[in-house]
Coordinates of C-alpha atoms in Angstrom, one line a residue:
Chain A
M6 CA -31.4 38.2 -20.3
T7 CA -34.6 40.1 -20.5
T8 CA -35.4 42.4 -17.6
L9 CA -39.0 41.4 -16.9
R10 CA -41.5 44.1 -15.7
K11 CA -42.3 43.3 -12.0
I12 CA -44.5 44.0 -9.2
A13 CA -43.1 43.3 -5.7
L14 CA -45.2 42.5 -2.6
E15 CA -42.9 42.3 0.5
E16 CA -41.2 45.6 0.5
H17 CA -40.8 47.4 3.8
F18 CA -40.5 50.9 5.2
M19 CA -40.1 52.2 8.8
M20 CA -42.3 54.9 10.1
P21 CA -40.5 57.0 12.7
G22 CA -41.3 55.7 16.1
F23 CA -41.9 52.1 15.0
E24 CA -38.3 51.1 15.4
T25 CA -39.1 50.3 19.1
Y26 CA -41.3 47.3 18.0
S27 CA -38.4 45.9 15.9
K28 CA -35.7 46.0 18.5
A29 CA -35.6 42.3 19.1
F30 CA -34.1 41.7 15.7
L31 CA -32.6 45.1 14.8
N32 CA -30.4 44.9 17.9
F33 CA -28.5 42.0 16.5
I34 CA -27.5 43.7 13.3
D35 CA -24.1 45.4 13.2
P36 CA -24.2 49.2 13.4
A37 CA -22.9 49.9 9.8
T38 CA -25.5 47.5 8.2
M39 CA -28.1 49.0 10.6
K40 CA -27.3 52.5 9.4
E41 CA -27.8 51.5 5.8
L42 CA -30.9 49.5 6.5
G43 CA -32.3 52.6 8.4
Q44 CA -31.7 54.9 5.5
R45 CA -33.4 52.5 3.1
L46 CA -36.3 51.8 5.3
A47 CA -36.9 55.6 5.7
D48 CA -36.6 56.5 2.1
F49 CA -39.5 56.8 -0.3
D50 CA -37.5 58.6 -2.9
T51 CA -34.4 57.9 -5.2
L52 CA -32.8 55.2 -3.0
R53 CA -35.8 53.0 -3.5
L54 CA -36.9 54.1 -6.9
D55 CA -33.5 53.9 -8.5
E56 CA -33.1 50.3 -7.3
M57 CA -36.6 49.5 -8.6
D58 CA -35.7 51.1 -12.0
R59 CA -32.6 49.1 -12.4
A60 CA -34.5 45.8 -11.5
G61 CA -37.6 46.4 -13.8
I62 CA -39.9 46.8 -10.7
E63 CA -42.8 49.0 -11.8
L64 CA -44.7 48.9 -8.5
V65 CA -43.9 47.9 -4.9
V66 CA -46.6 47.3 -2.3
L67 CA -45.1 48.9 0.7
S68 CA -45.6 47.6 4.3
Q69 CA -44.3 48.8 7.7
S70 CA -41.3 46.6 8.8
G71 CA -42.3 44.1 11.5
P72 CA -43.5 43.4 13.9
G73 CA -45.3 46.7 14.2
V74 CA -48.4 46.8 16.2
Q75 CA -48.6 43.0 16.4
A76 CA -46.2 43.5 19.3
E77 CA -48.1 46.4 21.0
P78 CA -49.5 45.1 24.2
D79 CA -52.1 47.9 24.6
T80 CA -55.1 47.3 22.3
T81 CA -56.3 50.9 22.2
L82 CA -52.8 52.1 21.4
A83 CA -52.4 49.4 18.8
L84 CA -55.4 50.6 16.9
R85 CA -54.3 54.3 17.1
R86 CA -50.8 53.5 16.0
A87 CA -52.0 51.3 13.1
R88 CA -54.2 54.2 11.9
E89 CA -51.2 56.5 12.2
N90 CA -49.0 54.2 10.2
N91 CA -51.6 53.6 7.6
D92 CA -52.2 57.4 7.2
F93 CA -48.5 58.0 7.1
L94 CA -48.1 55.3 4.3
A95 CA -51.1 56.8 2.3
E96 CA -49.5 60.2 2.3
R97 CA -46.1 58.8 1.0
I98 CA -47.9 56.7 -1.7
A99 CA -49.9 59.8 -2.8
R100 CA -46.5 61.4 -3.9
R101 CA -45.8 58.5 -6.3
P102 CA -48.9 56.5 -6.8
D103 CA -47.5 55.2 -10.1
R104 CA -44.7 53.3 -8.2
Y105 CA -46.0 52.7 -4.7
A106 CA -49.1 50.9 -3.3
G107 CA -49.8 50.0 0.3
F108 CA -50.6 47.0 2.6
A109 CA -52.4 48.0 5.7
M110 CA -51.1 47.5 9.2
L111 CA -53.9 46.0 11.3
P112 CA -54.6 45.8 15.0
M113 CA -55.5 42.2 15.1
H114 CA -56.0 42.4 18.9
D115 CA -59.6 43.1 18.1
P116 CA -61.1 41.3 15.1
L117 CA -63.8 44.0 14.6
E118 CA -61.5 46.9 14.9
A119 CA -59.1 45.1 12.5
A120 CA -61.9 44.7 10.0
R121 CA -62.8 48.3 10.2
E122 CA -59.3 49.5 9.7
L123 CA -58.9 47.2 6.8
E124 CA -62.1 48.5 5.2
R125 CA -61.0 52.1 5.8
C126 CA -57.6 51.4 4.3
V127 CA -59.0 49.8 1.2
K128 CA -62.0 52.1 0.6
Q129 CA -60.6 55.4 1.7
L130 CA -56.8 55.0 1.3
G131 CA -56.8 52.8 -1.7
F132 CA -54.6 50.1 -0.1
K133 CA -54.4 46.7 -1.7
G134 CA -54.7 44.5 1.3
S135 CA -52.9 44.1 4.5
L136 CA -49.6 42.8 5.8
V137 CA -49.9 41.2 9.2
N138 CA -46.8 40.1 11.2
G139 CA -48.2 36.8 12.5
H140 CA -49.7 36.3 15.9
T141 CA -50.8 39.2 18.2
L142 CA -49.3 38.6 21.7
G143 CA -49.5 34.9 21.1
R144 CA -52.9 34.7 19.6
Y145 CA -53.5 33.1 16.2
Y146 CA -56.3 33.9 13.8
E147 CA -58.0 30.6 13.0
G148 CA -60.4 30.8 16.0
R149 CA -64.1 31.6 15.4
E150 CA -63.6 35.0 17.1
Y151 CA -61.8 36.0 13.9
D152 CA -64.6 35.1 11.6
P153 CA -66.0 38.6 11.4
F154 CA -62.6 39.8 10.3
W155 CA -62.2 37.2 7.7
E156 CA -65.8 37.7 6.4
R157 CA -65.0 41.4 5.9
M158 CA -61.7 40.7 4.2
Q159 CA -63.4 38.3 1.9
E160 CA -66.0 40.8 1.0
L161 CA -63.3 43.4 0.3
D162 CA -61.6 40.9 -1.9
V163 CA -58.0 41.8 -0.9
P164 CA -55.2 39.5 0.3
M165 CA -53.3 39.4 3.5
Y166 CA -49.6 39.0 3.5
L167 CA -48.8 36.8 6.5
H168 CA -45.3 38.0 7.5
P169 CA -42.9 36.3 9.9
I170 CA -42.5 37.3 13.6
D171 CA -40.7 35.9 16.6
P172 CA -42.5 33.0 18.2
W173 CA -44.4 34.1 21.2
K174 CA -42.5 31.5 23.3
P175 CA -39.1 30.4 22.1
L176 CA -38.8 26.9 20.7
H177 CA -36.9 24.5 23.0
A178 CA -35.5 22.9 19.8
L179 CA -33.7 26.3 19.1
D180 CA -32.6 27.0 22.7
G181 CA -29.0 28.3 22.8
A182 CA -29.0 28.8 19.1
P183 CA -30.1 32.4 18.4
V184 CA -28.5 32.2 14.9
L185 CA -31.5 30.0 14.1
A186 CA -34.2 31.6 16.1
G187 CA -35.0 34.5 13.7
A188 CA -35.1 35.1 9.9
S189 CA -32.9 32.2 9.1
W190 CA -35.2 29.4 10.4
G191 CA -37.5 30.2 13.5
W192 CA -39.6 32.9 11.7
G193 CA -40.4 30.5 8.9
V194 CA -41.5 27.7 11.3
E195 CA -43.7 30.3 13.2
T196 CA -45.3 31.6 10.0
A197 CA -45.8 28.2 8.4
S198 CA -47.4 26.9 11.6
H199 CA -49.8 29.8 11.7
A200 CA -50.8 29.3 8.1
L201 CA -51.4 25.6 8.8
R202 CA -53.5 26.5 11.8
M203 CA -55.7 28.5 9.5
V204 CA -55.9 25.6 7.0
F205 CA -56.7 22.9 9.6
G206 CA -58.9 25.3 11.7
G207 CA -61.2 25.5 8.8
V208 CA -60.8 29.2 8.0
F209 CA -60.6 28.6 4.2
D210 CA -63.7 26.3 4.4
R211 CA -65.7 29.0 6.1
F212 CA -64.2 31.7 3.7
P213 CA -63.2 30.0 0.6
R214 CA -62.2 33.1 -1.4
L215 CA -59.6 34.3 1.1
K216 CA -56.1 34.8 -0.2
V217 CA -53.3 34.7 2.3
I218 CA -49.8 35.3 0.9
L219 CA -46.6 33.7 2.4
G220 CA -43.2 34.9 1.6
H221 CA -39.9 33.0 1.4
M222 CA -41.2 30.5 -1.1
G223 CA -44.2 29.7 1.1
E224 CA -42.1 29.1 4.3
G225 CA -41.5 25.5 3.1
L226 CA -45.2 24.5 2.9
P227 CA -45.3 23.8 -0.9
F228 CA -42.7 21.0 -0.5
Q229 CA -44.6 19.1 2.2
R230 CA -48.0 19.1 0.5
W231 CA -48.0 15.4 -0.1
R232 CA -47.1 14.6 3.5
F233 CA -49.9 16.9 4.8
D234 CA -52.4 14.9 2.9
S235 CA -51.0 11.5 3.8
R236 CA -50.6 12.2 7.5
F237 CA -53.9 14.0 7.8
A238 CA -55.6 11.0 6.2
A239 CA -53.9 8.7 8.7
Y240 CA -54.3 10.8 11.8
P241 CA -57.2 13.3 11.5
Y242 CA -57.4 13.9 15.2
G243 CA -61.1 14.6 14.8
V244 CA -60.6 17.5 12.3
S245 CA -62.6 17.4 9.1
L246 CA -61.9 19.6 6.1
Q247 CA -63.8 20.1 2.9
R248 CA -60.7 19.6 0.8
R249 CA -57.4 17.8 1.2
P250 CA -54.8 19.9 3.0
S251 CA -52.7 20.3 -0.1
E252 CA -55.5 21.9 -2.1
Y253 CA -55.5 24.9 0.1
I254 CA -51.9 25.4 -0.6
G255 CA -51.8 27.2 -4.0
T256 CA -55.4 28.4 -3.8
N257 CA -56.0 30.1 -0.5
L258 CA -52.3 30.2 0.4
L259 CA -50.2 31.9 -2.2
I260 CA -46.5 32.5 -2.0
T261 CA -43.8 34.9 -3.0
T262 CA -40.1 34.3 -3.9
S263 CA -38.9 36.8 -1.3
G264 CA -35.6 35.7 0.2
V265 CA -35.3 32.4 -1.7
C266 CA -33.5 33.1 -5.0
S267 CA -32.9 29.6 -6.2
H268 CA -34.2 28.2 -9.4
P269 CA -34.9 24.5 -8.4
T270 CA -37.0 25.6 -5.5
L271 CA -38.8 28.1 -7.7
V272 CA -39.6 25.5 -10.3
G273 CA -40.5 23.0 -7.6
A274 CA -43.0 25.5 -6.2
V275 CA -44.5 26.1 -9.5
G276 CA -44.8 22.4 -10.1
E277 CA -46.5 21.9 -6.8
M278 CA -48.9 24.7 -6.9
G279 CA -49.2 25.9 -10.4
V280 CA -47.8 29.2 -11.7
D281 CA -50.7 31.3 -10.6
A282 CA -49.8 30.8 -6.9
V283 CA -46.3 32.3 -7.1
M284 CA -45.4 35.9 -7.1
F285 CA -42.1 37.8 -7.3
S286 CA -40.9 39.8 -4.3
V287 CA -37.6 41.1 -2.9
D288 CA -38.0 41.7 0.9
Y289 CA -36.4 45.1 0.5
P290 CA -34.2 46.4 2.2
Y291 CA -33.3 43.2 4.0
E292 CA -32.6 41.3 0.7
S293 CA -30.8 42.4 -2.5
T294 CA -33.1 43.8 -5.2
E295 CA -30.4 43.1 -7.7
A296 CA -30.1 39.4 -6.7
A297 CA -33.8 38.9 -6.7
A298 CA -34.3 40.4 -10.0
R299 CA -31.4 38.6 -11.6
F300 CA -32.8 35.3 -10.2
I301 CA -36.2 35.8 -11.7
D302 CA -34.9 37.3 -15.0
T303 CA -32.9 34.1 -15.5
A304 CA -35.3 31.6 -14.2
P305 CA -35.8 28.5 -16.4
L306 CA -39.6 28.9 -17.0
E307 CA -41.7 29.8 -20.0
P308 CA -42.1 33.5 -20.8
A309 CA -45.8 33.4 -20.0
Q310 CA -45.0 31.8 -16.6
L311 CA -42.4 34.4 -15.8
E312 CA -44.9 37.2 -16.8
A313 CA -47.5 35.7 -14.4
I314 CA -44.9 35.4 -11.5
C315 CA -43.5 38.8 -12.0
H316 CA -46.5 40.8 -12.9
G317 CA -49.8 39.1 -13.9
N318 CA -50.7 37.3 -10.7
A319 CA -50.0 40.2 -8.5
A320 CA -52.0 42.5 -10.8
R321 CA -55.0 40.1 -10.7
I322 CA -54.8 39.5 -6.9
L323 CA -54.4 43.2 -6.1
G324 CA -57.0 44.3 -8.6
L325 CA -54.6 46.6 -10.6
Chain B
M6 CA -43.2 2.1 -16.4
T7 CA -40.1 0.2 -15.3
T8 CA -39.9 -1.2 -11.9
L9 CA -36.5 0.1 -10.7
R10 CA -34.5 -2.0 -8.2
K11 CA -34.5 -0.3 -4.9
I12 CA -32.9 0.0 -1.5
A13 CA -35.1 1.6 1.2
L14 CA -33.7 3.2 4.4
E15 CA -36.6 4.2 6.7
E16 CA -38.4 1.0 7.2
H17 CA -39.5 0.2 10.7
F18 CA -40.2 -2.8 13.0
M19 CA -41.4 -3.1 16.5
M20 CA -39.6 -5.3 19.0
P21 CA -42.0 -6.6 21.6
G22 CA -41.9 -4.4 24.7
F23 CA -41.0 -1.2 22.8
E24 CA -44.6 -0.2 22.1
T25 CA -44.6 1.6 25.5
Y26 CA -42.2 4.3 24.1
S27 CA -44.5 4.9 21.1
K28 CA -47.7 5.4 23.0
A29 CA -47.8 9.1 22.5
F30 CA -48.5 8.8 18.8
L31 CA -49.8 5.3 18.6
N32 CA -52.7 6.1 21.0
F33 CA -54.1 8.5 18.4
I34 CA -54.4 5.9 15.7
D35 CA -57.8 4.2 15.3
P36 CA -57.9 0.6 16.5
A37 CA -58.4 -1.1 13.1
T38 CA -55.5 0.8 11.6
M39 CA -53.4 0.1 14.7
K40 CA -54.0 -3.6 14.5
E41 CA -52.8 -3.6 10.9
L42 CA -49.8 -1.5 11.7
G43 CA -49.0 -3.7 14.6
Q44 CA -49.0 -6.8 12.4
R45 CA -46.8 -5.2 9.8
L46 CA -44.3 -3.8 12.4
A47 CA -44.0 -7.3 14.0
D48 CA -43.5 -9.1 10.7
F49 CA -40.2 -10.0 9.2
D50 CA -41.6 -12.5 6.8
T51 CA -44.1 -12.7 3.9
L52 CA -46.1 -9.4 4.7
R53 CA -43.0 -7.4 4.4
L54 CA -41.2 -9.4 1.7
D55 CA -44.2 -9.7 -0.6
E56 CA -44.6 -6.0 -0.5
M57 CA -41.0 -5.5 -1.2
D58 CA -41.1 -7.9 -4.1
R59 CA -44.0 -6.2 -5.7
A60 CA -42.2 -2.8 -5.4
G61 CA -38.8 -3.9 -6.7
I62 CA -37.3 -3.3 -3.3
E63 CA -34.3 -5.7 -3.0
L64 CA -33.1 -4.5 0.5
V65 CA -34.5 -2.6 3.4
V66 CA -32.6 -1.2 6.2
L67 CA -34.6 -1.9 9.3
S68 CA -34.9 0.3 12.3
Q69 CA -37.0 0.1 15.5
S70 CA -40.1 2.3 15.3
G71 CA -39.6 5.6 17.2
P72 CA -38.9 7.0 19.7
G73 CA -37.4 3.9 21.2
V74 CA -34.7 4.5 23.8
Q75 CA -34.5 8.1 23.0
A76 CA -37.5 8.4 25.3
E77 CA -36.1 6.2 28.1
P78 CA -35.4 8.3 31.1
D79 CA -33.0 5.8 32.7
T80 CA -29.6 5.9 31.1
T81 CA -28.6 2.4 32.3
L82 CA -31.8 0.9 31.1
A83 CA -31.6 2.8 27.8
L84 CA -28.2 1.2 27.1
R85 CA -29.5 -2.3 28.0
R86 CA -32.6 -1.9 26.0
A87 CA -30.8 -0.6 22.9
R88 CA -28.5 -3.6 23.1
E89 CA -31.5 -5.9 23.4
N90 CA -33.1 -4.2 20.4
N91 CA -30.1 -4.4 18.3
D92 CA -29.5 -8.1 19.1
F93 CA -33.2 -8.8 18.4
L94 CA -32.8 -7.1 15.0
A95 CA -29.5 -8.8 14.1
E96 CA -31.1 -12.2 14.8
R97 CA -34.0 -11.3 12.5
I98 CA -31.7 -10.1 9.7
A99 CA -29.6 -13.3 10.0
R100 CA -32.7 -15.1 8.6
R101 CA -32.8 -13.1 5.5
P102 CA -29.5 -11.2 5.1
D103 CA -30.2 -11.0 1.3
R104 CA -33.2 -8.8 1.9
Y105 CA -32.7 -7.1 5.3
A106 CA -30.0 -4.9 6.8
G107 CA -30.0 -2.9 10.1
F108 CA -29.7 0.4 11.6
A109 CA -28.6 0.5 15.2
M110 CA -30.6 1.9 18.1
L111 CA -28.3 4.1 20.2
P112 CA -28.4 5.1 23.8
M113 CA -27.5 8.8 23.0
H114 CA -27.8 9.6 26.7
D115 CA -24.2 8.8 27.0
P116 CA -22.1 9.7 24.0
L117 CA -19.3 7.2 24.8
E118 CA -21.7 4.3 25.4
A119 CA -23.5 5.3 22.2
A120 CA -20.2 5.2 20.4
R121 CA -19.3 1.8 21.8
E122 CA -22.8 0.4 20.9
L123 CA -22.6 1.8 17.4
E124 CA -19.2 0.1 17.0
R125 CA -20.4 -3.2 18.3
C126 CA -23.4 -3.1 16.0
V127 CA -21.3 -2.2 12.9
K128 CA -18.4 -4.5 13.6
Q129 CA -20.1 -7.4 15.3
L130 CA -23.6 -7.4 14.0
G131 CA -22.9 -6.0 10.5
F132 CA -25.3 -3.1 10.9
K133 CA -25.0 -0.3 8.3
G134 CA -25.2 2.7 10.6
S135 CA -27.8 4.0 13.1
L136 CA -31.2 5.5 13.2
V137 CA -31.6 7.9 16.1
N138 CA -35.0 9.4 17.0
G139 CA -33.9 13.0 17.5
H140 CA -33.1 14.5 20.9
T141 CA -32.7 12.4 24.0
L142 CA -34.8 13.8 26.8
G143 CA -34.4 17.3 25.3
R144 CA -30.7 17.1 24.6
Y145 CA -29.4 17.7 21.2
Y146 CA -26.2 16.5 19.7
E147 CA -24.2 19.5 18.5
G148 CA -22.5 20.1 21.8
R149 CA -18.8 19.3 22.2
E150 CA -19.7 16.5 24.7
Y151 CA -20.9 14.5 21.6
D152 CA -17.6 14.9 19.7
P153 CA -16.3 11.5 20.9
F154 CA -19.4 9.9 19.4
W155 CA -19.1 11.7 16.1
E156 CA -15.5 11.0 15.9
R157 CA -16.2 7.3 16.3
M158 CA -19.0 7.4 13.8
Q159 CA -16.8 9.1 11.3
E160 CA -14.1 6.5 11.7
L161 CA -16.7 3.7 11.3
D162 CA -17.8 5.5 8.1
V163 CA -21.5 4.8 8.6
P164 CA -24.5 7.2 8.4
M165 CA -26.9 8.2 11.0
Y166 CA -30.6 8.5 10.0
L167 CA -32.0 11.4 12.1
H168 CA -35.6 10.4 12.5
P169 CA -38.5 12.6 13.9
I170 CA -39.6 12.6 17.5
D171 CA -42.0 14.7 19.5
P172 CA -40.5 18.0 20.5
W173 CA -39.3 17.9 24.1
K174 CA -41.6 20.9 24.9
P175 CA -44.7 21.5 22.8
L176 CA -44.5 24.6 20.4
H177 CA -46.7 27.4 21.4
A178 CA -47.4 27.9 17.7
L179 CA -49.1 24.5 17.7
D180 CA -51.0 24.9 20.9
G181 CA -54.5 23.4 20.6
A182 CA -53.7 21.9 17.2
P183 CA -52.7 18.2 17.9
V184 CA -53.5 17.5 14.3
L185 CA -50.3 19.5 13.4
A186 CA -48.1 18.5 16.4
G187 CA -46.9 15.2 15.1
A188 CA -46.0 13.6 11.8
S189 CA -48.0 16.1 9.7
W190 CA -45.8 19.1 10.7
G191 CA -44.3 19.3 14.2
W192 CA -42.0 16.4 13.8
G193 CA -40.5 17.9 10.7
V194 CA -39.9 21.2 12.5
E195 CA -38.2 19.3 15.4
T196 CA -35.9 17.2 13.1
A197 CA -35.0 20.0 10.7
S198 CA -34.1 22.2 13.7
H199 CA -31.9 19.5 15.2
A200 CA -30.1 19.1 11.9
L201 CA -29.6 22.8 11.7
R202 CA -28.2 22.9 15.2
M203 CA -25.6 20.4 14.0
V204 CA -24.8 22.5 11.0
F205 CA -24.6 25.8 12.9
G206 CA -23.0 24.1 16.0
G207 CA -20.0 23.2 13.7
V208 CA -20.3 19.4 13.9
F209 CA -19.7 19.0 10.3
D210 CA -16.7 21.3 10.4
R211 CA -15.1 19.2 13.2
F212 CA -16.1 15.9 11.4
P213 CA -16.4 16.8 7.7
R214 CA -17.0 13.2 6.6
L215 CA -20.2 12.6 8.7
K216 CA -23.3 11.7 6.9
V217 CA -26.7 12.4 8.5
I218 CA -29.8 11.3 6.6
L219 CA -33.1 13.2 7.0
G220 CA -36.3 11.6 5.8
H221 CA -39.4 13.3 4.3
M222 CA -37.5 15.1 1.5
G223 CA -35.1 16.5 4.0
E224 CA -37.8 17.9 6.4
G225 CA -38.0 21.0 4.2
L226 CA -34.3 22.0 4.4
P227 CA -33.4 21.7 0.7
F228 CA -35.9 24.4 -0.2
Q229 CA -34.5 27.0 2.2
R230 CA -30.9 26.7 1.3
W231 CA -30.6 30.1 -0.3
R232 CA -32.3 31.7 2.7
F233 CA -29.9 30.1 5.2
D234 CA -26.9 31.5 3.3
S235 CA -28.5 34.9 3.0
R236 CA -29.7 35.3 6.6
F237 CA -26.6 33.7 8.1
A238 CA -24.4 36.2 6.1
A239 CA -26.6 39.1 7.4
Y240 CA -26.9 38.0 11.1
P241 CA -24.2 35.6 12.0
Y242 CA -24.7 36.0 15.7
G243 CA -21.0 35.3 16.3
V244 CA -21.1 31.9 14.7
S245 CA -18.5 31.1 12.1
L246 CA -18.6 28.2 9.7
Q247 CA -16.0 26.9 7.3
R248 CA -18.6 26.7 4.5
R249 CA -21.8 28.4 3.6
P250 CA -24.8 26.7 5.4
S251 CA -26.2 25.6 2.1
E252 CA -23.1 23.6 1.4
Y253 CA -23.6 21.2 4.3
I254 CA -27.1 20.4 2.9
G255 CA -26.5 17.8 0.3
T256 CA -23.0 16.8 1.4
N257 CA -23.2 16.1 5.2
L258 CA -27.0 16.1 5.3
L259 CA -28.6 13.7 2.8
I260 CA -32.3 13.1 2.4
T261 CA -34.7 10.4 1.5
T262 CA -38.1 10.5 -0.2
S263 CA -40.0 8.9 2.6
G264 CA -43.5 10.3 3.0
V265 CA -43.3 12.9 0.2
C266 CA -44.3 11.2 -3.0
S267 CA -44.4 14.3 -5.2
H268 CA -42.5 14.8 -8.4
P269 CA -41.9 18.6 -8.4
T270 CA -40.6 18.4 -4.9
L271 CA -38.3 15.5 -5.8
V272 CA -37.0 17.3 -8.9
G273 CA -36.5 20.4 -6.8
A274 CA -34.5 18.6 -4.2
V275 CA -32.3 17.0 -6.9
G276 CA -31.8 20.4 -8.3
E277 CA -30.9 22.0 -5.0
M278 CA -28.5 19.3 -3.8
G279 CA -27.5 17.1 -6.7
V280 CA -28.8 13.6 -7.3
D281 CA -26.2 11.9 -5.1
A282 CA -27.9 13.4 -1.9
V283 CA -31.3 11.9 -2.5
M284 CA -32.3 8.3 -1.7
F285 CA -35.5 6.3 -2.0
S286 CA -37.4 5.3 1.1
V287 CA -40.9 4.3 2.1
D288 CA -41.5 4.7 5.9
Y289 CA -43.0 1.3 6.0
P290 CA -45.5 0.5 7.4
Y291 CA -46.7 4.1 8.0
E292 CA -46.7 5.0 4.4
S293 CA -47.7 2.9 1.3
T294 CA -45.0 0.9 -0.3
E295 CA -47.0 0.8 -3.5
A296 CA -47.5 4.6 -3.6
A297 CA -43.8 5.2 -2.9
A298 CA -42.6 2.8 -5.6
R299 CA -45.1 4.1 -8.2
F300 CA -43.9 7.6 -7.4
I301 CA -40.3 6.9 -8.0
D302 CA -40.8 4.5 -10.9
T303 CA -42.6 7.3 -12.8
A304 CA -40.4 10.2 -11.7
P305 CA -39.5 12.6 -14.5
L306 CA -35.7 12.1 -14.1
E307 CA -33.0 10.5 -16.3
P308 CA -32.5 6.7 -15.8
A309 CA -29.1 7.2 -14.3
Q310 CA -30.5 9.7 -11.8
L311 CA -33.2 7.3 -10.9
E312 CA -30.8 4.4 -10.5
A313 CA -28.7 6.7 -8.1
I314 CA -31.8 7.6 -6.0
C315 CA -33.2 4.1 -5.9
H316 CA -30.0 2.1 -5.5
G317 CA -26.6 3.5 -6.2
N318 CA -26.4 6.2 -3.5
A319 CA -27.6 3.9 -0.8
A320 CA -25.2 1.2 -1.9
R321 CA -22.3 3.6 -1.8
I322 CA -23.2 5.2 1.5
L323 CA -24.0 1.9 3.2
G324 CA -20.9 0.2 1.8
L325 CA -22.9 -2.6 0.0

């Protein structure tokens, strides 16, 4: 087994004061686990670096643990807190720029402010893109009011990691089943639905160079590509797109392996979208770095494919 | 290319009078397409048989097009109409028992009546199991009140095909996006969620020999197996199961290829669950028989695997 050199894209920290936004899911974690998670989320030093070293991870792109300001009801405060968070992260990265990079937290409440903050983070703080925790107070981002944001993001040529969040309104289909409502299933439904809104809402037709990254093996989307095409052709509901739905999945929508360390699914995703659309990630500290690294180090793919997944694709997309 | 001999499990008809239940989705289909679909749904003769012949399909298991009595608000009427539908189907099968078999429509409003109707259909009409269109008026089937039904189904040793239906309450995440609400995406979310409720609700612990079949490559579930295990281990929410969640997917939950004619996804599903958990289907007349047959006839799997997917698994599970 070779330990491949790796970049990882969905790796979280917690800025003091941001725990309050995360209560909805953190409250369900048992106290001992929570204590350990808290230590790992707060650490920018040996805890994190030692684990990276053991796994062959050269660089992690850090992001505030969700939902962050996506759950802040006050727009002005959301902007302020996003800036504080981004400045905090920039300061931590500056201590170890060889090992850490950053994804900006964005106040998506206001498309123009979000665009300005993204530009500031990229141009002044050297961030590599953004990580946005899904909807903001129930608003999705395919509407025309977000076009100025997408236009700026496309100009800046940086990706957005679209990370899960609780649905704005609980799903009836998960009523009485909190074990399914969050990370195990409901978050994936929420995030995949948001990404599909963007595809079918024409965002990638208007801004064809956008790159939106989905974790957790693409939240299931790679494996329904054929069905999207077939059902959209049968029932277009008045929507018209420049390409078949499947063609956005793997070009504008890219995926990471975070949280799904299973070889048949990895090989399937590569087969569906091509190897250039798949990138390694852990989802630190919620998932095991060791398990994620072992999974990819032993994956039944060609060396060049594994290099792309572990390092090359991320380096290209992040402009490293 | 060899034309493999095939059994197909998600193949629909429409009994006159049942169109009214299907209005929600049929109304969105353009009139020309609807006319052709209507002819194909009503036909039990050459239209269907010729297409089967060309595709190498020896036998189809027929089921009423959804949602059928799952959408009937009156429990008494639901029972009566389910019986009428099953008798209608039995009469049609009797004309060509060499080519047609049946899945029962069940009035799941009342678990005991549903159990009785299933027993009648299996023992008296020779049906091979049931096809249930998801929830009944918003009720799911993992609750203890359904145990008498599951117990009877397990005794009868027949599968249930859990087919999509509209969510009982629309998802906020799909608000304003009807193109995503139905067959393209929302139905899959609904059906996968229902199947997961059954897993996490312990139905398969209480009745370990149950077989529930999901179409559309398992509505995405095969490709999140690792994540189910990981997140359930981290956040069990007081639920305890006898096996890891992934272990139910591929044993109690089986899948068909209906509507997802893509080789990497097929190979991925086989890799995740084993070849015995995957069965060929078309979703006639909504999907193309020709495309489905070509897809499986050219799949990059071993001949024995393809025989199992196309014929052997279904023959074993249906007791043919």
